[in-house]
Short mmCIF file of N, CA, C and O in Angstrom, two decimals:
data_model
loop_
_atom_site.label_atom_id
_atom_site.label_comp_id
_atom_site.label_asym_id
_atom_site.label_seq_id
_atom_site.Cartn_x
_atom_site.Cartn_y
_atom_site.Cartn_z
N GLN A 1149 -2.99 -4.98 -18.59
CA GLN A 1149 -2.28 -4.36 -17.52
C GLN A 1149 -3.32 -3.91 -16.38
O GLN A 1149 -4.46 -3.54 -16.82
N VAL A 1150 -2.93 -4.07 -15.21
CA VAL A 1150 -3.74 -3.48 -14.10
C VAL A 1150 -3.50 -1.92 -13.98
O VAL A 1150 -2.38 -1.43 -14.07
N GLN A 1151 -4.60 -1.22 -13.86
CA GLN A 1151 -4.60 0.20 -13.58
C GLN A 1151 -5.08 0.43 -12.19
O GLN A 1151 -6.08 -0.28 -11.77
N LEU A 1152 -4.47 1.38 -11.44
CA LEU A 1152 -4.76 1.57 -10.07
C LEU A 1152 -5.05 3.07 -9.80
O LEU A 1152 -4.46 3.89 -10.38
N ALA A 1153 -6.01 3.23 -8.83
CA ALA A 1153 -6.38 4.59 -8.49
C ALA A 1153 -6.64 4.69 -7.02
O ALA A 1153 -7.62 4.11 -6.53
N GLU A 1154 -5.85 5.48 -6.33
CA GLU A 1154 -5.95 5.63 -4.82
C GLU A 1154 -7.02 6.71 -4.53
O GLU A 1154 -7.22 7.61 -5.22
N SER A 1155 -7.59 6.55 -3.29
CA SER A 1155 -8.49 7.57 -2.74
C SER A 1155 -8.51 7.41 -1.15
O SER A 1155 -7.94 6.40 -0.70
N GLY A 1156 -9.02 8.34 -0.55
CA GLY A 1156 -9.20 8.30 0.95
C GLY A 1156 -8.09 9.13 1.65
O GLY A 1156 -8.21 9.27 2.95
N GLY A 1157 -7.21 9.77 1.00
CA GLY A 1157 -6.21 10.63 1.69
C GLY A 1157 -6.84 11.82 2.18
O GLY A 1157 -7.97 12.25 1.80
N GLY A 1158 -6.03 12.61 2.90
CA GLY A 1158 -6.61 13.80 3.51
C GLY A 1158 -5.80 14.25 4.71
O GLY A 1158 -4.66 13.74 4.91
N LEU A 1159 -6.36 15.25 5.39
CA LEU A 1159 -5.77 15.76 6.63
C LEU A 1159 -6.31 15.14 7.82
O LEU A 1159 -7.57 15.01 7.96
N VAL A 1160 -5.47 14.66 8.70
CA VAL A 1160 -5.90 14.11 10.00
C VAL A 1160 -4.93 14.48 11.18
O VAL A 1160 -3.77 14.77 10.83
N GLN A 1161 -5.56 14.61 12.25
CA GLN A 1161 -4.74 15.06 13.43
C GLN A 1161 -3.88 13.91 14.00
O GLN A 1161 -4.24 12.67 13.76
N VAL A 1162 -2.82 14.21 14.57
CA VAL A 1162 -2.02 13.16 15.21
C VAL A 1162 -2.78 12.19 16.11
O VAL A 1162 -3.69 12.69 16.81
N GLY A 1163 -2.61 10.93 15.90
CA GLY A 1163 -3.30 9.96 16.76
C GLY A 1163 -4.60 9.53 16.02
O GLY A 1163 -5.22 8.53 16.45
N GLY A 1164 -4.90 10.13 14.94
CA GLY A 1164 -6.19 9.82 14.22
C GLY A 1164 -6.03 8.60 13.27
O GLY A 1164 -4.93 8.03 13.29
N SER A 1165 -7.09 8.40 12.52
CA SER A 1165 -7.03 7.26 11.62
C SER A 1165 -7.56 7.62 10.17
O SER A 1165 -8.35 8.59 10.07
N LEU A 1166 -7.10 6.88 9.19
CA LEU A 1166 -7.56 7.05 7.94
C LEU A 1166 -7.59 5.71 7.21
O LEU A 1166 -6.89 4.78 7.60
N ARG A 1167 -8.59 5.52 6.29
CA ARG A 1167 -8.72 4.26 5.47
C ARG A 1167 -8.45 4.70 4.04
O ARG A 1167 -9.30 5.31 3.50
N LEU A 1168 -7.40 4.15 3.50
CA LEU A 1168 -7.17 4.38 1.95
C LEU A 1168 -7.73 3.28 1.24
O LEU A 1168 -7.77 2.11 1.63
N SER A 1169 -8.18 3.66 0.05
CA SER A 1169 -8.65 2.64 -0.90
C SER A 1169 -7.92 2.78 -2.19
O SER A 1169 -7.47 3.83 -2.59
N CYS A 1170 -7.83 1.57 -2.92
CA CYS A 1170 -7.26 1.66 -4.27
C CYS A 1170 -8.17 0.77 -5.11
O CYS A 1170 -8.23 -0.45 -4.98
N ALA A 1171 -8.77 1.49 -6.03
CA ALA A 1171 -9.66 0.73 -7.02
C ALA A 1171 -8.81 0.34 -8.24
O ALA A 1171 -7.99 1.12 -8.73
N ALA A 1172 -8.99 -0.89 -8.68
CA ALA A 1172 -8.22 -1.43 -9.81
C ALA A 1172 -9.17 -1.83 -10.97
O ALA A 1172 -10.25 -2.29 -10.85
N SER A 1173 -8.56 -1.71 -12.16
CA SER A 1173 -9.04 -2.38 -13.26
C SER A 1173 -8.11 -3.48 -13.71
O SER A 1173 -6.91 -3.45 -13.49
N GLY A 1174 -8.66 -4.48 -14.27
CA GLY A 1174 -7.83 -5.63 -14.68
C GLY A 1174 -7.96 -6.73 -13.60
O GLY A 1174 -8.73 -6.65 -12.63
N ARG A 1175 -7.19 -7.85 -13.82
CA ARG A 1175 -7.26 -9.02 -12.92
C ARG A 1175 -6.33 -8.85 -11.76
O ARG A 1175 -5.20 -9.38 -11.76
N ILE A 1176 -6.82 -8.29 -10.68
CA ILE A 1176 -5.93 -8.08 -9.53
C ILE A 1176 -5.61 -9.39 -8.84
O ILE A 1176 -4.63 -9.47 -8.02
N SER A 1177 -6.41 -10.44 -9.02
CA SER A 1177 -6.14 -11.72 -8.39
C SER A 1177 -4.78 -12.30 -8.89
O SER A 1177 -4.31 -13.26 -8.31
N GLU A 1178 -4.30 -11.85 -9.94
CA GLU A 1178 -2.99 -12.25 -10.41
C GLU A 1178 -1.81 -11.54 -9.88
O GLU A 1178 -0.70 -11.84 -10.25
N HIS A 1179 -2.10 -10.59 -8.97
CA HIS A 1179 -0.97 -9.84 -8.48
C HIS A 1179 -1.08 -9.62 -6.88
O HIS A 1179 -2.12 -9.50 -6.36
N ALA A 1180 0.05 -9.76 -6.28
CA ALA A 1180 0.25 -9.25 -4.92
C ALA A 1180 0.11 -7.73 -5.04
O ALA A 1180 0.48 -7.11 -6.02
N LEU A 1181 -0.42 -7.11 -3.99
CA LEU A 1181 -0.62 -5.80 -4.07
C LEU A 1181 0.08 -5.09 -2.83
O LEU A 1181 0.22 -5.73 -1.81
N ALA A 1182 0.41 -3.77 -2.93
CA ALA A 1182 1.13 -3.12 -1.92
C ALA A 1182 0.78 -1.64 -1.75
O ALA A 1182 0.28 -1.06 -2.77
N TRP A 1183 1.13 -1.17 -0.61
CA TRP A 1183 1.11 0.29 -0.47
C TRP A 1183 2.50 0.78 -0.22
O TRP A 1183 3.25 0.19 0.63
N TRP A 1184 2.90 1.79 -0.77
CA TRP A 1184 4.13 2.50 -0.62
C TRP A 1184 3.88 3.95 -0.27
O TRP A 1184 2.72 4.44 -0.48
N ARG A 1185 4.89 4.64 0.23
CA ARG A 1185 4.70 6.09 0.51
C ARG A 1185 5.99 6.80 0.34
O ARG A 1185 7.12 6.31 0.42
N GLN A 1186 5.90 8.11 0.06
CA GLN A 1186 7.00 8.94 -0.19
C GLN A 1186 6.78 10.25 0.55
O GLN A 1186 5.93 10.98 0.21
N ALA A 1187 7.59 10.49 1.51
CA ALA A 1187 7.55 11.71 2.25
C ALA A 1187 8.40 12.78 1.57
O ALA A 1187 9.27 12.46 0.83
N PRO A 1188 8.19 14.04 1.88
CA PRO A 1188 8.96 15.10 1.32
C PRO A 1188 10.51 14.89 1.62
O PRO A 1188 10.83 14.74 2.66
N GLY A 1189 11.30 14.93 0.58
CA GLY A 1189 12.70 14.94 0.68
C GLY A 1189 13.28 13.49 0.95
O GLY A 1189 14.47 13.31 1.21
N LYS A 1190 12.41 12.45 0.87
CA LYS A 1190 12.81 11.10 1.18
C LYS A 1190 12.48 10.18 0.00
O LYS A 1190 11.65 10.59 -0.84
N GLU A 1191 13.18 9.05 -0.04
CA GLU A 1191 12.86 8.05 -1.12
C GLU A 1191 11.53 7.41 -0.75
O GLU A 1191 11.07 7.26 0.36
N ARG A 1192 10.99 6.79 -1.80
CA ARG A 1192 9.79 6.10 -1.64
C ARG A 1192 10.08 4.73 -0.87
O ARG A 1192 10.99 4.13 -1.06
N GLU A 1193 9.12 4.47 0.09
CA GLU A 1193 9.32 3.33 0.97
C GLU A 1193 8.21 2.31 0.98
O GLU A 1193 7.02 2.80 0.82
N HIS A 1194 8.44 1.08 1.06
CA HIS A 1194 7.36 0.07 1.20
C HIS A 1194 6.70 0.18 2.54
O HIS A 1194 7.36 0.28 3.56
N VAL A 1195 5.41 0.09 2.57
CA VAL A 1195 4.66 0.15 3.79
C VAL A 1195 3.98 -1.23 4.10
O VAL A 1195 4.15 -1.67 5.31
N ALA A 1196 3.30 -1.81 3.17
CA ALA A 1196 2.66 -3.09 3.40
C ALA A 1196 2.36 -3.74 2.08
O ALA A 1196 2.16 -3.13 1.09
N SER A 1197 2.31 -5.12 2.15
CA SER A 1197 2.01 -5.89 0.94
C SER A 1197 1.04 -6.99 1.32
O SER A 1197 0.97 -7.46 2.47
N ILE A 1198 0.25 -7.54 0.40
CA ILE A 1198 -0.60 -8.63 0.57
C ILE A 1198 -0.69 -9.48 -0.64
O ILE A 1198 -0.77 -8.90 -1.81
N VAL A 1199 -0.69 -10.79 -0.47
CA VAL A 1199 -0.61 -11.71 -1.65
C VAL A 1199 -1.97 -11.83 -2.28
O VAL A 1199 -2.91 -11.28 -1.77
N TRP A 1200 -2.02 -12.60 -3.33
CA TRP A 1200 -3.26 -12.57 -4.18
C TRP A 1200 -4.53 -12.97 -3.46
O TRP A 1200 -5.61 -12.41 -3.73
N ASN A 1201 -4.47 -13.85 -2.47
CA ASN A 1201 -5.56 -14.39 -1.84
C ASN A 1201 -5.76 -13.88 -0.36
O ASN A 1201 -6.53 -14.27 0.42
N GLY A 1202 -4.85 -12.93 -0.09
CA GLY A 1202 -4.84 -12.34 1.24
C GLY A 1202 -4.24 -13.15 2.34
O GLY A 1202 -4.27 -12.81 3.50
N GLY A 1203 -3.70 -14.31 2.01
CA GLY A 1203 -3.20 -15.30 3.00
C GLY A 1203 -1.88 -14.85 3.68
O GLY A 1203 -1.60 -15.43 4.78
N ARG A 1204 -1.10 -13.95 3.05
CA ARG A 1204 0.13 -13.52 3.65
C ARG A 1204 0.23 -12.03 3.46
O ARG A 1204 -0.30 -11.48 2.46
N VAL A 1205 0.70 -11.37 4.51
CA VAL A 1205 0.91 -9.94 4.55
C VAL A 1205 2.32 -9.66 5.06
O VAL A 1205 2.92 -10.41 5.68
N TYR A 1206 2.77 -8.51 4.59
CA TYR A 1206 4.04 -7.97 5.14
C TYR A 1206 3.94 -6.51 5.46
O TYR A 1206 3.29 -5.70 4.68
N TYR A 1207 4.41 -6.14 6.62
CA TYR A 1207 4.43 -4.74 7.06
C TYR A 1207 5.91 -4.30 7.30
O TYR A 1207 6.68 -4.97 7.89
N ALA A 1208 6.05 -3.00 6.94
CA ALA A 1208 7.31 -2.29 7.43
C ALA A 1208 7.26 -2.29 8.90
O ALA A 1208 6.20 -2.19 9.56
N ASP A 1209 8.47 -2.40 9.54
CA ASP A 1209 8.53 -2.40 11.06
C ASP A 1209 7.86 -1.18 11.71
O ASP A 1209 7.23 -1.25 12.69
N SER A 1210 8.01 -0.09 10.98
CA SER A 1210 7.47 1.20 11.43
C SER A 1210 5.95 1.27 11.61
O SER A 1210 5.44 2.11 12.31
N VAL A 1211 5.28 0.41 10.89
CA VAL A 1211 3.83 0.48 10.87
C VAL A 1211 3.14 -0.83 11.59
O VAL A 1211 1.94 -0.83 11.64
N LYS A 1212 3.87 -1.71 11.89
CA LYS A 1212 3.39 -3.00 12.53
C LYS A 1212 2.50 -2.64 13.70
O LYS A 1212 2.95 -1.92 14.61
N GLY A 1213 1.38 -3.28 13.80
CA GLY A 1213 0.45 -3.11 14.95
C GLY A 1213 -0.45 -1.89 14.73
O GLY A 1213 -1.44 -1.72 15.63
N ARG A 1214 -0.16 -1.07 13.83
CA ARG A 1214 -1.02 0.16 13.61
C ARG A 1214 -1.82 0.15 12.27
O ARG A 1214 -2.81 0.74 12.19
N PHE A 1215 -1.18 -0.44 11.26
CA PHE A 1215 -1.78 -0.49 9.89
C PHE A 1215 -2.18 -1.89 9.64
O PHE A 1215 -1.60 -2.82 10.05
N ILE A 1216 -3.30 -1.96 8.78
CA ILE A 1216 -3.76 -3.16 8.33
C ILE A 1216 -4.10 -3.22 6.84
O ILE A 1216 -4.84 -2.26 6.39
N ILE A 1217 -3.47 -4.04 6.04
CA ILE A 1217 -3.72 -4.05 4.58
C ILE A 1217 -4.78 -5.26 4.38
O ILE A 1217 -4.67 -6.28 5.11
N SER A 1218 -5.69 -5.02 3.51
CA SER A 1218 -6.62 -5.99 3.11
C SER A 1218 -7.06 -5.85 1.67
O SER A 1218 -6.75 -4.78 0.97
N ARG A 1219 -7.62 -6.84 1.04
CA ARG A 1219 -8.08 -6.79 -0.23
C ARG A 1219 -9.36 -7.45 -0.47
O ARG A 1219 -9.77 -8.35 0.24
N ASP A 1220 -10.12 -7.12 -1.56
CA ASP A 1220 -11.32 -7.68 -1.90
C ASP A 1220 -11.34 -7.82 -3.37
O ASP A 1220 -11.51 -6.83 -4.18
N ASN A 1221 -10.86 -9.02 -3.88
CA ASN A 1221 -10.69 -9.21 -5.33
C ASN A 1221 -12.04 -9.07 -6.07
O ASN A 1221 -12.01 -8.67 -7.13
N ALA A 1222 -13.15 -9.42 -5.44
CA ALA A 1222 -14.38 -9.42 -6.14
C ALA A 1222 -14.81 -7.98 -6.40
O ALA A 1222 -15.44 -7.71 -7.49
N LYS A 1223 -14.35 -7.09 -5.58
CA LYS A 1223 -14.54 -5.65 -5.70
C LYS A 1223 -13.34 -4.87 -6.39
O LYS A 1223 -13.38 -3.72 -6.54
N SER A 1224 -12.31 -5.68 -6.71
CA SER A 1224 -11.09 -5.08 -7.25
C SER A 1224 -10.58 -3.91 -6.51
O SER A 1224 -10.27 -2.83 -7.00
N THR A 1225 -10.42 -4.14 -5.20
CA THR A 1225 -10.03 -3.03 -4.35
C THR A 1225 -9.05 -3.59 -3.19
O THR A 1225 -9.19 -4.68 -2.78
N VAL A 1226 -8.08 -2.81 -2.88
CA VAL A 1226 -7.19 -3.07 -1.80
C VAL A 1226 -7.27 -1.81 -0.87
O VAL A 1226 -7.44 -0.72 -1.31
N PHE A 1227 -7.19 -2.08 0.40
CA PHE A 1227 -7.36 -1.07 1.39
C PHE A 1227 -6.15 -0.94 2.35
O PHE A 1227 -5.33 -1.97 2.47
N LEU A 1228 -5.94 0.11 2.88
CA LEU A 1228 -4.98 0.33 3.97
C LEU A 1228 -5.65 1.11 5.20
O LEU A 1228 -5.96 2.27 5.02
N GLN A 1229 -5.85 0.38 6.23
CA GLN A 1229 -6.35 1.04 7.42
C GLN A 1229 -5.23 1.50 8.34
O GLN A 1229 -4.37 0.67 8.67
N MET A 1230 -5.19 2.77 8.57
CA MET A 1230 -4.06 3.39 9.34
C MET A 1230 -4.58 4.00 10.55
O MET A 1230 -5.49 4.88 10.59
N ASP A 1231 -4.03 3.50 11.67
CA ASP A 1231 -4.40 4.02 13.00
C ASP A 1231 -3.24 4.61 13.74
O ASP A 1231 -2.15 4.33 13.38
N SER A 1232 -3.54 5.46 14.69
CA SER A 1232 -2.47 6.09 15.51
C SER A 1232 -1.38 6.76 14.68
O SER A 1232 -0.23 6.52 14.87
N LEU A 1233 -1.87 7.65 13.70
CA LEU A 1233 -1.04 8.30 12.83
C LEU A 1233 -0.16 9.33 13.54
O LEU A 1233 -0.70 10.00 14.45
N ASN A 1234 1.01 9.47 13.03
CA ASN A 1234 1.84 10.50 13.53
C ASN A 1234 2.42 11.35 12.40
O ASN A 1234 2.31 11.00 11.26
N PRO A 1235 2.94 12.56 12.73
CA PRO A 1235 3.32 13.52 11.59
C PRO A 1235 4.34 12.98 10.72
O PRO A 1235 4.49 13.40 9.59
N GLU A 1236 5.28 12.12 11.21
CA GLU A 1236 6.35 11.52 10.39
C GLU A 1236 5.70 10.71 9.26
O GLU A 1236 6.47 10.35 8.25
N GLU A 1237 4.43 10.28 9.29
CA GLU A 1237 3.74 9.54 8.23
C GLU A 1237 3.10 10.37 7.23
O GLU A 1237 2.34 9.81 6.38
N THR A 1238 3.29 11.75 7.27
CA THR A 1238 2.86 12.55 6.24
C THR A 1238 3.56 12.16 4.83
O THR A 1238 4.84 12.14 4.94
N ALA A 1239 2.85 11.84 3.81
CA ALA A 1239 3.39 11.44 2.68
C ALA A 1239 2.45 11.23 1.62
O ALA A 1239 1.22 11.27 1.83
N VAL A 1240 2.82 11.07 0.32
CA VAL A 1240 2.00 10.60 -0.71
C VAL A 1240 2.02 9.11 -0.63
O VAL A 1240 3.10 8.51 -0.67
N TYR A 1241 0.77 8.53 -0.56
CA TYR A 1241 0.65 7.06 -0.53
C TYR A 1241 0.27 6.51 -1.83
O TYR A 1241 -0.65 6.97 -2.51
N TYR A 1242 0.97 5.42 -2.30
CA TYR A 1242 0.77 4.88 -3.61
C TYR A 1242 0.38 3.37 -3.49
O TYR A 1242 0.89 2.66 -2.62
N CYS A 1243 -0.49 3.03 -4.34
CA CYS A 1243 -0.89 1.60 -4.50
C CYS A 1243 -0.07 1.01 -5.66
O CYS A 1243 0.09 1.69 -6.65
N ALA A 1244 0.35 -0.28 -5.49
CA ALA A 1244 1.18 -0.79 -6.50
C ALA A 1244 0.84 -2.36 -6.76
O ALA A 1244 0.50 -3.01 -5.67
N ALA A 1245 0.92 -2.79 -7.94
CA ALA A 1245 0.68 -4.20 -8.20
C ALA A 1245 2.05 -4.91 -8.57
O ALA A 1245 2.81 -4.42 -9.42
N HIS A 1246 2.33 -5.96 -7.71
CA HIS A 1246 3.53 -6.76 -7.90
C HIS A 1246 3.43 -7.50 -9.27
O HIS A 1246 2.30 -7.87 -9.72
N ARG A 1247 4.49 -7.85 -9.77
CA ARG A 1247 4.54 -8.57 -11.15
C ARG A 1247 4.05 -10.04 -10.91
O ARG A 1247 3.73 -10.64 -11.94
N THR A 1248 3.95 -10.52 -9.75
CA THR A 1248 3.58 -11.89 -9.45
C THR A 1248 2.35 -11.90 -8.52
O THR A 1248 2.13 -10.87 -7.84
N ALA A 1249 1.77 -13.06 -8.37
CA ALA A 1249 0.65 -13.18 -7.45
C ALA A 1249 1.04 -13.35 -6.03
O ALA A 1249 0.24 -12.99 -5.08
N TYR A 1250 2.25 -13.86 -5.79
CA TYR A 1250 2.66 -14.22 -4.48
C TYR A 1250 4.03 -13.39 -4.03
O TYR A 1250 4.32 -13.56 -2.90
N GLY A 1251 4.51 -12.79 -4.93
CA GLY A 1251 5.75 -12.07 -4.67
C GLY A 1251 7.02 -13.09 -4.73
O GLY A 1251 8.12 -12.73 -4.32
N GLU A 1252 6.75 -14.21 -5.24
CA GLU A 1252 7.80 -15.27 -5.28
C GLU A 1252 8.97 -14.83 -6.15
O GLU A 1252 8.75 -14.20 -7.14
N GLY A 1253 10.20 -15.11 -5.64
CA GLY A 1253 11.36 -14.67 -6.43
C GLY A 1253 11.83 -13.31 -6.30
O GLY A 1253 12.79 -12.87 -6.90
N SER A 1254 11.00 -12.55 -5.53
CA SER A 1254 11.27 -11.07 -5.43
C SER A 1254 11.11 -10.55 -3.93
O SER A 1254 10.28 -11.22 -3.21
N ASN A 1255 11.81 -9.53 -3.64
CA ASN A 1255 11.68 -8.93 -2.33
C ASN A 1255 10.58 -7.89 -2.53
O ASN A 1255 10.64 -7.04 -3.34
N VAL A 1256 9.52 -7.88 -1.67
CA VAL A 1256 8.49 -6.98 -1.74
C VAL A 1256 8.87 -5.59 -1.51
O VAL A 1256 8.07 -4.64 -1.90
N THR A 1257 10.02 -5.32 -0.95
CA THR A 1257 10.53 -4.00 -0.81
C THR A 1257 11.25 -3.50 -2.03
O THR A 1257 11.74 -2.32 -1.85
N ASP A 1258 11.38 -4.28 -2.95
CA ASP A 1258 11.99 -3.85 -4.13
C ASP A 1258 11.10 -3.24 -5.11
O ASP A 1258 10.26 -3.91 -5.74
N GLY A 1259 11.17 -1.93 -5.33
CA GLY A 1259 10.22 -1.25 -6.24
C GLY A 1259 10.30 -1.69 -7.62
O GLY A 1259 9.32 -1.51 -8.33
N GLN A 1260 11.41 -2.28 -8.00
CA GLN A 1260 11.55 -2.72 -9.37
C GLN A 1260 10.79 -4.01 -9.65
O GLN A 1260 10.53 -4.34 -10.83
N SER A 1261 10.15 -4.56 -8.64
CA SER A 1261 9.37 -5.82 -8.80
C SER A 1261 7.89 -5.46 -9.04
O SER A 1261 7.07 -6.46 -9.19
N TYR A 1262 7.51 -4.23 -9.10
CA TYR A 1262 6.17 -3.80 -9.33
C TYR A 1262 5.94 -3.29 -10.74
O TYR A 1262 6.89 -2.63 -11.20
N GLU A 1263 4.86 -3.64 -11.31
CA GLU A 1263 4.66 -3.32 -12.74
C GLU A 1263 3.56 -2.30 -12.92
O GLU A 1263 3.35 -1.85 -14.11
N ALA A 1264 2.83 -1.95 -11.84
CA ALA A 1264 1.78 -0.87 -12.14
C ALA A 1264 1.71 -0.08 -10.74
O ALA A 1264 1.80 -0.62 -9.69
N TRP A 1265 1.58 1.26 -11.01
CA TRP A 1265 1.47 2.16 -9.80
C TRP A 1265 0.34 3.14 -10.03
O TRP A 1265 -0.05 3.42 -11.13
N GLY A 1266 -0.33 3.53 -8.99
CA GLY A 1266 -1.38 4.51 -9.01
C GLY A 1266 -0.66 5.94 -8.98
O GLY A 1266 0.55 6.01 -8.87
N GLN A 1267 -1.48 6.98 -9.09
CA GLN A 1267 -0.97 8.29 -9.04
C GLN A 1267 -0.77 8.86 -7.64
O GLN A 1267 0.03 9.77 -7.49
N GLY A 1268 -1.24 8.19 -6.59
CA GLY A 1268 -0.86 8.55 -5.22
C GLY A 1268 -1.99 9.37 -4.66
O GLY A 1268 -2.71 10.06 -5.38
N THR A 1269 -2.09 9.35 -3.29
CA THR A 1269 -3.08 10.14 -2.61
C THR A 1269 -2.25 10.77 -1.42
O THR A 1269 -1.54 10.11 -0.69
N GLN A 1270 -2.52 12.03 -1.14
CA GLN A 1270 -1.83 12.78 -0.13
C GLN A 1270 -2.37 12.44 1.25
O GLN A 1270 -3.58 12.65 1.47
N VAL A 1271 -1.53 12.12 2.20
CA VAL A 1271 -1.91 12.00 3.58
C VAL A 1271 -1.08 12.95 4.44
O VAL A 1271 0.11 12.99 4.33
N THR A 1272 -1.83 13.83 5.16
CA THR A 1272 -1.08 14.82 5.88
C THR A 1272 -1.59 14.66 7.43
O THR A 1272 -2.82 14.76 7.70
N VAL A 1273 -0.60 14.43 8.31
CA VAL A 1273 -0.90 14.31 9.67
C VAL A 1273 -0.34 15.50 10.40
O VAL A 1273 0.78 15.80 10.42
N SER A 1274 -1.25 16.23 10.97
CA SER A 1274 -0.94 17.51 11.65
C SER A 1274 -0.70 17.20 13.21
O SER A 1274 -1.43 16.40 13.85
N SER A 1275 0.21 18.00 13.76
CA SER A 1275 0.53 17.83 15.12
C SER A 1275 -0.02 19.04 15.97
O SER A 1275 -0.09 18.98 17.22
#
């Protein structure tokens, strides 16, 4: 099983940037990876996904053009670069491993399609 551990969260002012990292143990090349977030009082939502070789990515409409997901399989790490942050994006951010390498046969926005989750890292955007 893949185990995941997020880092890089913290406090940032509106319009600022953060880069989240997720360190993994196990064979991450066998999994599409994703970032999810959960804001206070809201359900967990999908933010971005990347397939095993980085050839395809998916972003939630709300973050397109501002966030970039990337991965380095050799270093067993996935990243989320977040720019132009706003207070609505205050949330706990989670790294997750999809059950497949490409997300085939599954909707990447379906949380039930993921088999491993990190503990989350808090991102707070102050106005």
